[in-house]
Coordinates of C-alpha atoms and ligand atoms in Angstrom, one line a residue:
M153 CA 33.6 15.1 28.8
S154 CA 31.9 15.7 25.5
F155 CA 29.3 13.4 24.1
R156 CA 31.8 12.3 21.5
D157 CA 34.4 11.3 24.1
Q158 CA 31.9 9.6 26.3
L159 CA 30.5 7.6 23.4
H160 CA 34.0 6.6 22.4
A161 CA 34.7 5.4 26.0
L162 CA 31.5 3.5 26.4
Y163 CA 30.5 2.2 22.9
A164 CA 32.7 -0.9 22.2
P165 CA 30.9 -3.5 24.4
H166 CA 27.5 -2.3 23.1
Q167 CA 28.1 -2.6 19.3
K168 CA 25.2 -4.0 17.3
P169 CA 25.7 -7.5 16.0
G170 CA 25.7 -7.1 12.2
H171 CA 22.9 -9.5 11.2
L172 CA 20.1 -8.2 13.5
S173 CA 17.5 -5.6 12.9
F174 CA 15.1 -4.0 15.4
T175 CA 11.8 -2.1 15.3
Y176 CA 10.2 0.1 18.1
G177 CA 6.8 -1.6 17.9
T178 CA 3.5 -1.7 19.7
A179 CA 5.2 -1.7 23.1
G180 CA 8.8 -0.5 22.4
F181 CA 11.5 -2.9 21.4
R182 CA 10.8 -6.5 22.4
T183 CA 12.7 -9.7 21.4
L184 CA 15.1 -12.3 22.7
A185 CA 16.9 -10.7 25.7
S186 CA 20.3 -12.0 24.5
T187 CA 20.1 -9.7 21.4
L188 CA 19.1 -6.5 23.2
D189 CA 22.3 -5.1 24.6
S190 CA 23.1 -2.7 21.8
V191 CA 19.4 -1.7 21.5
V192 CA 19.1 -0.6 25.1
F193 CA 22.4 1.3 24.9
T194 CA 20.9 3.4 22.1
V195 CA 17.6 3.8 24.0
G196 CA 19.7 5.3 26.8
I197 CA 21.1 7.9 24.4
L198 CA 17.6 8.6 22.9
A199 CA 16.0 9.0 26.3
S200 CA 18.7 11.6 27.2
L201 CA 18.0 13.5 24.0
R202 CA 14.2 13.3 24.7
S203 CA 14.7 14.8 28.1
K204 CA 17.0 17.5 26.9
Y205 CA 14.5 18.3 24.1
L206 CA 11.8 18.7 26.7
N207 CA 13.9 21.1 28.8
G208 CA 15.0 18.5 31.3
Q209 CA 11.6 17.0 32.1
T210 CA 12.0 13.4 33.4
I211 CA 11.6 10.5 31.0
G212 CA 10.9 6.9 32.1
I213 CA 12.6 3.8 30.8
M214 CA 11.0 0.4 31.6
I215 CA 12.8 -2.8 30.9
T216 CA 10.1 -5.5 30.4
A217 CA 8.7 -7.9 27.9
S218 CA 5.3 -8.0 29.7
H219 CA 3.5 -11.3 28.8
N220 CA 6.3 -12.7 26.6
P221 CA 8.2 -15.8 27.7
P222 CA 11.1 -15.7 30.2
Q223 CA 13.9 -15.6 27.6
D224 CA 12.6 -12.4 26.0
N225 CA 12.9 -8.8 27.2
G226 CA 12.2 -5.4 26.0
I227 CA 12.5 -1.7 26.6
K228 CA 10.1 1.3 26.3
L229 CA 10.1 5.0 27.0
I230 CA 7.6 6.9 29.0
D231 CA 6.9 10.6 28.2
P232 CA 6.7 13.3 31.0
Q233 CA 3.0 13.0 31.7
G234 CA 3.3 9.2 32.1
E235 CA 2.1 8.5 28.6
M236 CA 3.8 6.4 25.9
L237 CA 6.6 7.9 23.8
E238 CA 5.4 10.4 21.2
A239 CA 5.0 8.5 17.9
S240 CA 7.5 10.6 15.8
W241 CA 10.3 9.6 18.2
E242 CA 9.6 5.9 17.7
A243 CA 11.2 6.2 14.2
Y244 CA 14.3 7.9 15.8
A245 CA 14.5 5.0 18.2
T246 CA 14.4 2.4 15.4
K247 CA 16.9 4.3 13.3
L248 CA 19.4 4.6 16.2
A249 CA 19.0 0.9 17.2
N250 CA 19.9 -0.3 13.8
L251 CA 23.2 1.5 13.3
G252 CA 26.3 -0.7 13.3
T253 CA 29.2 1.5 14.2
E254 CA 30.2 4.2 16.7
E255 CA 30.7 6.7 13.9
E256 CA 27.2 6.1 12.6
V257 CA 25.7 6.5 16.0
F258 CA 27.6 9.7 16.6
A259 CA 26.6 11.1 13.2
E260 CA 22.9 10.2 13.7
V261 CA 22.8 11.8 17.2
E262 CA 24.4 15.0 15.9
R263 CA 21.9 15.1 13.0
L264 CA 18.9 14.5 15.3
A265 CA 20.2 17.1 17.8
Q266 CA 20.6 19.6 15.0
N267 CA 17.2 19.0 13.5
L268 CA 15.5 19.1 16.9
G269 CA 17.4 22.2 18.1
I270 CA 19.2 20.3 21.0
D271 CA 22.5 21.6 22.1
L272 CA 24.7 18.6 23.0
N273 CA 27.3 20.7 24.6
D274 CA 25.3 23.1 26.7
G275 CA 26.3 21.3 29.9
V276 CA 22.7 20.8 30.9
S277 CA 21.9 17.2 31.6
G278 CA 18.7 15.3 31.0
N279 CA 16.7 13.4 33.7
V280 CA 15.7 9.8 33.5
I281 CA 14.2 7.2 35.9
I282 CA 14.5 3.5 35.1
A283 CA 13.0 0.3 36.4
R284 CA 12.6 -3.3 35.3
D285 CA 10.4 -6.3 35.8
S286 CA 11.6 -9.6 37.4
R287 CA 13.3 -11.1 34.3
E288 CA 16.8 -12.6 34.8
S289 CA 18.2 -10.4 31.9
G290 CA 16.8 -7.2 33.5
L291 CA 19.9 -6.2 35.6
A292 CA 22.4 -6.5 32.7
L293 CA 20.1 -4.6 30.4
T294 CA 19.7 -1.9 33.0
K295 CA 23.4 -1.5 33.2
A296 CA 23.8 -1.3 29.4
T297 CA 21.0 1.3 29.3
I298 CA 22.7 3.3 32.0
D299 CA 25.9 3.3 29.9
G300 CA 23.9 4.8 27.1
L301 CA 22.6 7.5 29.5
K302 CA 26.2 8.2 30.7
T303 CA 27.2 9.2 27.1
M304 CA 25.2 12.4 27.7
G305 CA 25.8 12.8 31.4
T306 CA 22.1 12.2 32.1
K307 CA 21.0 12.1 35.7
V308 CA 19.4 8.7 36.4
T309 CA 17.6 7.1 39.3
D310 CA 17.3 3.3 39.2
Y311 CA 14.0 2.2 40.9
Q312 CA 15.0 -1.4 40.3
L313 CA 12.0 -3.8 40.4
L314 CA 8.7 -2.1 39.7
T315 CA 5.5 -2.8 37.7
T316 CA 5.3 -0.9 34.5
P317 CA 2.3 1.2 35.7
E318 CA 4.2 2.1 38.9
L319 CA 7.0 3.7 36.7
H320 CA 4.4 5.6 34.7
Y321 CA 3.0 6.9 37.9
L322 CA 6.4 8.0 39.2
V323 CA 7.2 9.8 35.9
K324 CA 4.0 11.8 36.1
C325 CA 4.5 12.6 39.8
I326 CA 8.0 14.0 39.2
N327 CA 6.9 16.1 36.2
T328 CA 3.9 17.5 38.0
Q329 CA 6.0 18.3 41.1
G330 CA 4.0 15.9 43.2
A331 CA 0.5 17.1 42.1
Y332 CA -0.4 13.7 40.8
G333 CA 1.0 12.0 44.0
E334 CA 4.0 11.5 46.2
V335 CA 7.2 10.6 44.2
S336 CA 7.7 7.1 45.7
E337 CA 6.3 3.6 45.7
V338 CA 4.8 4.2 49.1
G339 CA 3.1 7.3 47.5
Y340 CA 1.6 5.0 44.8
Y341 CA 0.2 2.6 47.5
K342 CA -1.1 5.5 49.5
K343 CA -2.9 7.1 46.6
L344 CA -4.6 3.9 45.6
S345 CA -5.5 2.7 49.1
T346 CA -6.8 6.1 50.2
A347 CA -9.2 6.4 47.3
F348 CA -10.3 2.7 47.8
R349 CA -10.8 3.3 51.5
N350 CA -12.8 6.5 51.0
I351 CA -15.2 4.8 48.5
Y352 CA -15.5 1.6 50.6
E353 CA -16.3 3.4 53.9
N354 CA -18.8 5.8 52.3
F355 CA -20.6 3.8 49.6
V356 CA -20.2 0.0 50.2
Q357 CA -22.9 -1.6 52.3
S358 CA -21.4 -4.9 53.4
D359 CA -20.5 -6.7 56.6
S360 CA -18.0 -9.0 55.0
K361 CA -14.7 -8.4 53.3
I362 CA -14.2 -8.5 49.6
Q363 CA -12.7 -11.9 48.5
I364 CA -10.3 -12.2 45.6
T365 CA -7.7 -14.7 44.4
I366 CA -4.9 -13.3 42.2
D367 CA -2.7 -15.2 39.8
A368 CA 0.4 -13.0 39.6
A369 CA 2.0 -14.9 36.6
N370 CA 5.1 -15.3 38.8
G371 CA 5.8 -11.7 38.0
I372 CA 6.6 -8.4 39.7
G373 CA 2.9 -7.6 40.3
G374 CA 2.7 -10.3 43.0
P375 CA 4.9 -8.8 45.7
K376 CA 3.5 -5.3 44.9
A377 CA -0.1 -6.5 45.3
E378 CA 0.9 -8.3 48.5
T379 CA 2.3 -5.1 50.0
L380 CA -0.7 -3.1 49.1
F381 CA -3.3 -5.6 50.4
T382 CA -1.4 -6.5 53.6
E383 CA -0.1 -3.1 54.6
Y384 CA -2.9 -0.9 53.4
L385 CA -6.2 -2.7 52.7
S386 CA -6.4 -5.8 54.9
Q387 CA -9.4 -4.3 56.7
Y388 CA -11.4 -4.5 53.4
V389 CA -10.0 -7.3 51.3
D390 CA -9.3 -10.9 51.9
F391 CA -6.8 -11.8 49.2
Q392 CA -4.9 -14.9 48.1
L393 CA -2.0 -14.9 45.8
V394 CA -1.0 -17.8 43.6
N395 CA 1.9 -18.1 41.1
N396 CA 3.8 -15.6 43.1
Q397 CA 7.3 -17.0 42.5
Y398 CA 8.7 -13.8 41.1
Q399 CA 12.2 -14.7 42.3
D400 CA 12.1 -17.6 39.9
P401 CA 12.4 -15.9 36.5
Q402 CA 12.0 -19.1 34.6
A403 CA 8.5 -19.4 35.9
L404 CA 7.4 -16.0 34.6
N405 CA 4.1 -16.2 32.6
V406 CA 4.4 -20.1 32.4
G407 CA 1.0 -21.7 32.6
S408 CA -0.2 -18.6 34.3
G409 CA -1.0 -14.9 33.8
A410 CA -3.6 -12.8 31.9
D411 CA -2.3 -13.7 28.4
F412 CA -2.4 -17.4 29.2
V413 CA -5.9 -17.3 30.6
K414 CA -7.3 -15.0 27.8
T415 CA -5.6 -17.0 24.9
N416 CA -6.4 -20.4 26.2
Q417 CA -9.7 -19.5 27.8
K418 CA -8.9 -21.6 30.8
L419 CA -7.8 -21.5 34.4
P420 CA -4.1 -20.9 35.1
N421 CA -2.0 -23.5 37.0
N422 CA -2.5 -23.7 40.8
I423 CA -6.1 -22.4 41.0
T424 CA -8.7 -24.9 42.3
P425 CA -11.9 -22.9 41.7
E426 CA -14.8 -22.6 44.0
P427 CA -18.0 -21.8 42.1
L428 CA -19.0 -18.2 41.8
K429 CA -15.9 -16.8 43.5
L430 CA -13.9 -14.2 41.6
Y431 CA -10.3 -14.7 40.4
A432 CA -7.9 -12.4 38.6
S433 CA -4.7 -12.9 36.5
F434 CA -2.0 -10.2 36.0
D435 CA 0.5 -10.3 33.3
G436 CA 4.3 -10.3 33.8
D437 CA 4.7 -6.5 34.5
A438 CA 1.2 -6.0 35.9
D439 CA -0.2 -3.7 33.3
R440 CA -3.1 -5.9 32.4
V441 CA -5.7 -8.0 34.3
V442 CA -8.4 -10.4 33.4
F443 CA -11.0 -11.8 35.7
Y444 CA -12.8 -15.2 35.7
Y445 CA -14.9 -17.6 37.7
V446 CA -16.6 -20.9 37.4
D447 CA -20.4 -21.0 37.4
S448 CA -22.5 -23.4 39.4
N449 CA -22.0 -26.1 36.8
S450 CA -18.2 -25.6 37.1
V451 CA -18.0 -24.0 33.6
F452 CA -15.1 -21.6 33.2
K453 CA -16.2 -18.0 32.4
L454 CA -13.8 -15.3 31.3
L455 CA -14.4 -11.7 32.3
D456 CA -11.9 -10.0 30.0
G457 CA -11.1 -6.4 29.0
D458 CA -14.3 -6.1 27.1
K459 CA -16.3 -7.1 30.2
I460 CA -14.3 -4.6 32.3
A461 CA -15.0 -1.9 29.8
T462 CA -18.8 -2.6 29.8
L463 CA -18.9 -2.8 33.6
L464 CA -17.2 0.5 34.0
A465 CA -18.9 2.3 31.2
G466 CA -22.3 1.2 32.6
F467 CA -21.3 2.3 36.1
F468 CA -20.1 5.7 35.0
K469 CA -23.2 6.3 32.8
D470 CA -25.3 5.6 35.9
L471 CA -23.3 7.9 38.2
V472 CA -23.3 10.7 35.7
S473 CA -27.1 10.5 35.1
K474 CA -27.5 10.9 38.9
S475 CA -25.2 14.0 39.1
P476 CA -26.4 17.6 39.0
A477 CA -27.7 18.6 35.6
K478 CA -24.8 20.9 34.9
L479 CA -22.6 17.8 34.9
S480 CA -24.9 15.1 33.5
E481 CA -25.8 17.3 30.5
S482 CA -22.2 18.1 29.5
C483 CA -20.2 15.0 30.4
Q484 CA -19.2 13.0 27.4
I485 CA -18.6 9.3 28.1
G486 CA -17.0 7.1 25.5
V487 CA -15.5 3.7 25.2
V488 CA -12.4 2.9 23.0
Q489 CA -11.8 -0.6 21.8
T490 CA -9.7 -2.3 19.1
A491 CA -10.8 -4.7 16.4
Y492 CA -10.1 -7.6 18.9
A493 CA -13.1 -6.5 21.0
N494 CA -15.9 -9.1 20.9
G495 CA -18.7 -8.0 18.6
S496 CA -21.2 -8.6 21.4
S497 CA -19.5 -6.2 23.7
T498 CA -19.5 -3.4 21.1
N499 CA -23.2 -4.0 20.5
H500 CA -23.9 -4.0 24.2
I501 CA -22.1 -0.7 24.7
T502 CA -23.7 1.0 21.8
D503 CA -27.2 -0.4 21.9
V504 CA -27.9 -1.1 25.6
L505 CA -25.6 1.4 27.4
Q506 CA -26.0 3.9 24.6
V507 CA -22.4 5.0 24.9
P508 CA -20.4 5.8 21.8
V509 CA -17.6 3.4 20.8
V510 CA -14.4 4.3 18.9
C511 CA -12.2 1.6 17.3
T512 CA -8.4 2.2 17.1
P513 CA -5.4 0.1 16.0
T514 CA -3.9 -2.2 18.6
G515 CA -1.6 -0.8 21.2
V516 CA -2.6 1.2 24.2
K517 CA -1.0 4.4 23.0
H518 CA -3.7 4.5 20.3
L519 CA -6.5 3.8 22.6
H520 CA -5.2 6.3 25.2
H521 CA -5.1 9.2 22.8
E522 CA -8.7 8.6 21.7
A523 CA -10.0 8.1 25.3
A524 CA -8.4 11.4 26.2
K525 CA -10.9 13.1 23.9
F526 CA -13.9 12.2 26.2
D527 CA -14.6 13.6 29.7
I528 CA -14.7 10.0 30.9
G529 CA -12.8 7.8 28.4
V530 CA -13.0 4.1 29.1
Y531 CA -10.4 2.2 27.1
F532 CA -9.6 -1.5 27.3
E533 CA -8.1 -4.0 24.9
A534 CA -9.8 -7.3 25.0
N535 CA -6.7 -8.8 26.7
G536 CA -7.3 -6.6 29.8
H537 CA -5.0 -3.8 29.1
G538 CA -6.6 -0.4 29.8
T539 CA -7.8 2.2 32.2
V540 CA -10.3 5.1 32.4
L541 CA -9.3 8.7 31.7
F542 CA -10.9 11.8 33.3
S543 CA -10.6 15.1 31.5
E544 CA -9.2 18.1 33.3
S545 CA -12.4 20.1 32.7
L546 CA -14.5 17.3 34.3
L547 CA -12.2 17.1 37.3
S548 CA -12.4 20.9 37.9
L549 CA -16.2 20.8 37.5
L550 CA -16.4 18.0 40.1
Q551 CA -14.4 20.1 42.6
T552 CA -16.8 23.1 42.3
I553 CA -20.2 21.8 41.5
E554 CA -22.9 22.0 44.3
P555 CA -25.0 18.9 44.8
S556 CA -28.6 19.5 45.8
T557 CA -29.4 15.9 46.9
P558 CA -27.5 13.2 48.9
Q559 CA -27.6 11.1 45.7
E560 CA -25.9 13.9 43.7
Q561 CA -23.3 14.2 46.5
R562 CA -22.6 10.5 46.3
S563 CA -22.2 10.6 42.6
I564 CA -19.8 13.5 42.7
Q565 CA -17.7 12.0 45.5
T566 CA -17.5 8.6 43.8
L567 CA -16.4 10.1 40.5
I568 CA -13.7 12.1 42.3
E569 CA -12.4 9.1 44.2
I570 CA -12.4 6.8 41.2
S571 CA -10.4 9.3 39.3
N572 CA -7.7 8.9 42.0
L573 CA -8.1 5.1 42.1
I574 CA -7.7 4.3 38.4
N575 CA -4.3 5.0 36.9
Q576 CA -4.5 8.1 34.7
T577 CA -1.3 7.3 32.8
V578 CA -1.6 3.7 31.6
G579 CA -3.4 0.4 32.1
D580 CA -2.6 -0.9 35.6
A581 CA -3.5 -4.4 36.8
I582 CA -3.5 -3.4 40.4
S583 CA -5.5 -0.2 40.1
D584 CA -7.9 -1.8 37.6
L585 CA -8.4 -4.7 40.0
L586 CA -9.2 -2.3 42.9
T587 CA -11.6 -0.4 40.7
V588 CA -13.5 -3.5 39.5
L589 CA -13.7 -4.8 43.1
I590 CA -15.1 -1.6 44.4
V591 CA -17.6 -1.2 41.6
L592 CA -18.8 -4.8 42.1
S593 CA -19.1 -4.1 45.8
I594 CA -21.1 -0.9 45.3
K595 CA -23.4 -2.7 42.9
Q596 CA -23.5 -5.8 45.2
W597 CA -22.8 -7.9 42.1
T598 CA -21.5 -11.4 42.0
P599 CA -19.3 -12.5 39.1
D600 CA -22.3 -14.0 37.3
N601 CA -24.3 -10.8 37.7
W602 CA -21.4 -9.1 35.9
D603 CA -21.1 -11.8 33.3
E604 CA -24.7 -11.9 32.3
S605 CA -24.8 -8.4 30.8
Y606 CA -24.0 -10.0 27.4
T607 CA -22.7 -13.2 25.9
D608 CA -19.5 -13.3 23.9
L609 CA -19.7 -14.4 20.3
P610 CA -17.5 -17.5 19.9
N611 CA -14.1 -16.3 18.9
R612 CA -10.6 -17.5 18.2
L613 CA -7.3 -15.7 18.1
A614 CA -4.7 -17.7 16.2
K615 CA -1.0 -17.1 15.4
V616 CA 0.5 -17.9 12.0
I617 CA 4.3 -17.9 11.4
V618 CA 5.0 -16.5 8.0
P619 CA 8.3 -15.8 6.2
D620 CA 7.9 -12.0 6.5
R621 CA 5.2 -10.6 8.6
H622 CA 6.1 -7.0 7.5
V623 CA 4.3 -7.6 4.1
F624 CA 1.0 -7.6 6.0
K625 CA -0.2 -4.0 5.9
T626 CA -3.6 -2.7 7.1
I627 CA -6.0 0.2 7.1
N628 CA -9.3 1.0 8.8
A629 CA -8.0 0.4 12.4
E630 CA -6.3 -2.8 11.2
R631 CA -9.6 -4.4 10.1
Q632 CA -8.6 -4.6 6.4
L633 CA -5.4 -5.6 4.6
T634 CA -4.0 -3.6 1.7
S635 CA -1.1 -6.1 1.3
P636 CA -0.4 -8.9 0.3
K637 CA -2.5 -8.0 -2.8
G638 CA -5.8 -9.8 -3.1
L639 CA -5.7 -11.4 0.3
Q640 CA -8.4 -9.2 1.8
L641 CA -10.9 -10.1 -1.0
Q642 CA -10.3 -13.8 -0.2
I643 CA -10.9 -13.1 3.5
D644 CA -14.1 -11.2 2.7
D645 CA -15.2 -14.1 0.7
A646 CA -14.5 -16.6 3.5
V647 CA -16.3 -14.4 6.1
S648 CA -19.4 -14.1 3.9
K649 CA -20.0 -17.8 4.3
Y650 CA -20.5 -17.8 8.1
N651 CA -23.4 -16.4 10.2
G652 CA -22.3 -13.4 12.1
G653 CA -18.8 -13.9 10.7
R654 CA -15.9 -11.4 11.2
S655 CA -12.3 -12.0 10.7
F656 CA -9.2 -9.8 10.3
V657 CA -5.4 -10.3 9.9
R658 CA -2.5 -8.2 11.1
A659 CA 1.2 -8.5 11.9
S660 CA 2.0 -8.7 15.6
G661 CA 4.0 -5.8 16.9
T662 CA 5.5 -7.8 19.7
E663 CA 6.1 -11.3 18.2
D664 CA 7.4 -12.6 14.9
A665 CA 4.0 -13.8 13.7
V666 CA 0.7 -12.8 12.1
R667 CA -2.4 -12.8 14.2
V668 CA -5.7 -14.1 12.8
Y669 CA -8.9 -13.1 14.6
A670 CA -12.2 -14.8 13.8
E671 CA -15.7 -14.7 15.4
A672 CA -19.0 -16.2 14.3
A673 CA -22.4 -17.0 15.6
S674 CA -21.5 -20.6 16.7
K675 CA -18.4 -22.2 18.0
S676 CA -18.1 -24.6 15.0
E677 CA -18.5 -21.8 12.5
C678 CA -15.9 -19.8 14.3
E679 CA -13.4 -22.7 14.3
E680 CA -14.0 -23.2 10.6
L681 CA -13.7 -19.6 9.7
S682 CA -10.5 -19.3 11.7
K683 CA -9.0 -22.4 10.0
E684 CA -9.9 -21.1 6.6
V685 CA -8.4 -17.7 7.1
C686 CA -5.2 -19.2 8.6
E687 CA -4.8 -21.3 5.5
L688 CA -5.2 -18.2 3.3
V689 CA -2.5 -16.4 5.3
K690 CA 0.1 -19.2 5.1
Ligands
NG1_177 P1 0.6 -7.5 19.2 O1 1.7 -8.5 19.4 O2 1.0 -6.3 18.4 O3 -0.7 -8.1 18.8 C1 0.1 -7.5 21.8 C2 -1.4 -7.4 22.2 C3 -1.8 -5.9 22.3 C4 -0.9 -5.2 23.3 C5 0.6 -5.6 23.0 C6 1.5 -5.0 24.1 C7 -3.3 -8.8 21.3 C8 -4.0 -9.3 20.2 N1 -2.2 -8.0 21.1 O4 0.3 -6.8 20.7 O5 -3.1 -5.8 22.6 O6 -1.3 -5.5 24.6 O7 0.8 -7.0 22.9 O8 1.7 -5.9 25.2 O9 -3.7 -9.1 22.5

């Protein structure tokens, strides 16, 4: 059947309700799940077009709303190398999702196909893999997406419940014909656990197992981490899982998870902390992680994305400096952050580690692209979303370079194994967790050794509900507003009154709100500044 006929057969139940509008934002479409049926249907069509445009390479579709509350859901597309959807296609996604009739959808798809040189009737089908997190709405939305895929006869494999990074992994494995890893969830576990085991056996000097307690946010990361640790790594890691009720969708992210811990700067439910032991929290789809501990005075200490970035940047800097000259002299290490990074972390990385820092707009796709410009590109959002990218040229050099000392051999081997351990496609709570655990073990660091590298400036991230967040427009990696007119001058004026003050305002890409970030030299000044800027925004 032609696209026209298939669309006609499948469209009616997926018509867009008239009053709604949708935007492909920071992390795809994300909103109340009950409003998303028509959107995911059009995403199915677009994914088919994308795959056909890329000569049948496999595209990923993930149905998740990450850290959002249980009643939300979302959908995002994954490009062939496991990266986020190319930016120019986000506009096509938005356009398609906002059309109200079958005729309009047909005309737009024809127009797109013509502009992009795609033959809708060549009989060659696209290829897509799809998965979802543990939300109640996930199954129905998967079915609606598959209806969209059927309009173009696209071949689809439904992997059902996965973490977002697992799906990114699978997309890359398929399109590299297995060069990145085996095309299965077991392949993912094997790749991570083999790298972890190789580093542990060769470079960790310890008689006791690594201890970690993980708050899984009652999301899909829980059962996946459980499988990995029990079936593959039980020799090395003693783990405990809390908030692992992923079969209870109403519990997702409630009083738990990386976003809760980072935003509230406090322990999640169900953790009774022992001093100086390490804890970690995932978010709902396990693409971010934050760590924390309580010190000997029972004070809660957060080890967020900034701390992860500094830990890893310092570790790589050290390894590279102990590598053969051919590598240490050419290897460019860089850290990529957003404006939400704590000012102290940026100073520490530039001044103490002497590693260059680049600032990009929010959203991992921006950080990922910048990180890919370095040989070792460490990127983390403050909220714990990030990874480390290794350039192809560094990876080939590592395979061929001859060490002349045991130390050089160690450095080369560790770099190779970590490039296998840390997800090369996207931020991944499970792979980041393993990387941090192994680095801390090699360095024989306790959580407070890690924490003491620098002290965060007091900071506050607030949310303000405004009539129309889209009027807030920014430049300079979101650090300055150009609209509403005059507001930036008022913010600058407020900031100038506080020691070490910094504040910026931007519209959220995932929630209907404006975010206000403030930091200052003292807690009271930070609170005052935050309050003042929030008032200006209202
Ligand atoms: P928005 O809602 O655009 O601020 C949030 C996070 C991002 C990113 C996305 C995707 C903050 C301040 N913002 O984006 O870093 O993780 O969600 O999940 O944490």
